[in-house]
Amino acid sequence: MFEYPLTIAAEADPLVLANGLQLAEDLCPSAYDPGVRVASLRGVDAAHLVLADLDLWECLFAGTVHLDQLRLEGACTFNTAPPAVHWRRWLISGVERVTGM
């Protein structure tokens, strides 16, 4: 739980050390370079949280408290929505059944 507003944002510019040299950010190279990503917000109270310019492609939002108060700014990326479930109602011998198809 954050007592005061907290912003987590990606920095587009490279990190520069005090001696003027650029910090090497390729310690874990991979074919997929998402930039800055968030893996999970499970158990977080998002009432004072701002996410800006982050990759939320695989972020787990289940279990986040006050998710309706989470602020998203900039270019946050998300995964696609899951396929829709079409519900059909059948009446079988006086008992209504709902099935997902």
Tab-separated table of C-alpha atoms in Angstrom:
chain	number	residue	atom	x	y	z
A	1	MET	CA	0.000	0.000	0.000
A	2	PHE	CA	1.374	3.374	-1.003
A	3	GLU	CA	0.712	6.205	1.431
A	4	TYR	CA	1.470	8.915	-1.124
A	5	PRO	CA	1.111	9.000	-4.912
A	6	LEU	CA	3.742	6.854	-6.615
A	7	THR	CA	4.574	6.962	-10.323
A	8	ILE	CA	6.399	4.121	-12.038
A	9	ALA	CA	7.539	5.234	-15.484
A	10	ALA	CA	9.907	4.094	-18.207
A	11	GLU	CA	12.787	6.406	-19.044
A	12	ALA	CA	13.389	6.833	-22.759
A	13	ASP	CA	16.882	8.267	-22.351
A	14	PRO	CA	19.837	5.986	-21.510
A	15	LEU	CA	21.151	6.034	-17.949
A	16	VAL	CA	24.415	7.978	-17.606
A	17	LEU	CA	26.864	7.374	-14.757
A	18	ALA	CA	28.500	10.180	-12.754
A	19	ASN	CA	31.690	9.841	-14.847
A	20	GLY	CA	29.708	10.501	-18.052
A	21	LEU	CA	29.718	6.922	-19.360
A	22	GLN	CA	26.468	5.316	-20.470
A	23	LEU	CA	25.278	2.390	-18.327
A	24	ALA	CA	25.171	-0.913	-20.237
A	25	GLU	CA	21.607	-2.192	-20.168
A	26	ASP	CA	22.153	-5.425	-22.113
A	27	LEU	CA	22.949	-7.686	-19.157
A	28	CYS	CA	20.043	-9.970	-20.044
A	29	PRO	CA	19.711	-9.777	-23.827
A	30	SER	CA	16.714	-11.441	-25.433
A	31	ALA	CA	14.990	-11.528	-28.812
A	32	TYR	CA	11.959	-9.759	-27.333
A	33	ASP	CA	12.797	-6.352	-25.904
A	34	PRO	CA	9.667	-4.943	-24.251
A	35	GLY	CA	11.399	-2.048	-22.552
A	36	VAL	CA	10.232	-1.656	-18.957
A	37	ARG	CA	7.583	-4.167	-17.964
A	38	VAL	CA	5.493	-4.931	-14.904
A	39	ALA	CA	4.992	-8.615	-14.097
A	40	SER	CA	2.323	-8.406	-11.379
A	41	LEU	CA	0.272	-6.050	-9.235
A	42	ARG	CA	-1.133	-8.855	-7.073
A	43	GLY	CA	-1.681	-7.675	-3.497
A	44	VAL	CA	-0.985	-4.018	-4.353
A	45	ASP	CA	-3.295	-1.216	-3.209
A	46	ALA	CA	-3.385	0.830	-6.432
A	47	ALA	CA	-5.223	3.827	-4.939
A	48	HIS	CA	-2.166	6.106	-5.287
A	49	LEU	CA	-0.367	4.338	-8.156
A	50	VAL	CA	0.386	5.791	-11.602
A	51	LEU	CA	1.910	3.629	-14.367
A	52	ALA	CA	3.401	5.478	-17.346
A	53	ASP	CA	4.891	4.171	-20.604
A	54	LEU	CA	5.183	0.565	-19.365
A	55	ASP	CA	4.726	-2.852	-20.957
A	56	LEU	CA	1.758	-4.460	-19.184
A	57	TRP	CA	1.489	-7.293	-21.749
A	58	GLU	CA	1.835	-10.098	-19.167
A	59	CYS	CA	0.949	-8.140	-16.013
A	60	LEU	CA	-1.235	-10.005	-13.512
A	61	PHE	CA	-3.950	-7.659	-12.219
A	62	ALA	CA	-5.907	-10.284	-10.229
A	63	GLY	CA	-5.797	-9.559	-6.506
A	64	THR	CA	-5.119	-5.828	-6.904
A	65	VAL	CA	-7.057	-3.618	-4.475
A	66	HIS	CA	-8.600	-0.324	-5.698
A	67	LEU	CA	-7.868	-1.215	-9.316
A	68	ASP	CA	-10.489	1.354	-10.347
A	69	GLN	CA	-8.216	4.099	-8.963
A	70	LEU	CA	-5.101	3.014	-10.894
A	71	ARG	CA	-3.957	5.740	-13.311
A	72	LEU	CA	-2.392	4.825	-16.661
A	73	GLU	CA	-0.485	7.462	-18.596
A	74	GLY	CA	1.534	7.524	-21.779
A	75	ALA	CA	1.896	4.489	-24.039
A	76	CYS	CA	1.156	1.445	-21.874
A	77	THR	CA	0.860	-1.773	-23.905
A	78	PHE	CA	-1.586	-4.564	-23.089
A	79	ASN	CA	-2.238	-8.094	-24.274
A	80	THR	CA	-5.294	-8.800	-26.416
A	81	ALA	CA	-8.645	-9.478	-24.763
A	82	PRO	CA	-9.579	-13.145	-24.221
A	83	PRO	CA	-12.096	-14.623	-26.654
A	84	ALA	CA	-15.737	-13.948	-25.850
A	85	VAL	CA	-17.907	-16.591	-24.223
A	86	HIS	CA	-21.412	-16.857	-25.632
A	87	TRP	CA	-23.987	-17.980	-23.086
A	88	ARG	CA	-27.065	-19.959	-24.072
A	89	ARG	CA	-30.049	-20.674	-21.850
A	90	TRP	CA	-31.839	-23.991	-22.146
A	91	LEU	CA	-34.982	-25.063	-20.351
A	92	ILE	CA	-34.768	-28.771	-19.598
A	93	SER	CA	-37.674	-30.419	-17.749
A	94	GLY	CA	-38.616	-27.247	-15.868
A	95	VAL	CA	-35.031	-26.451	-14.764
A	96	GLU	CA	-33.226	-23.599	-16.456
A	97	ARG	CA	-29.597	-24.376	-17.257
A	98	VAL	CA	-26.940	-21.929	-18.353
A	99	THR	CA	-24.036	-23.261	-20.349
A	100	GLY	CA	-21.014	-21.522	-21.829
A	101	MET	CA	-20.309	-22.299	-25.454
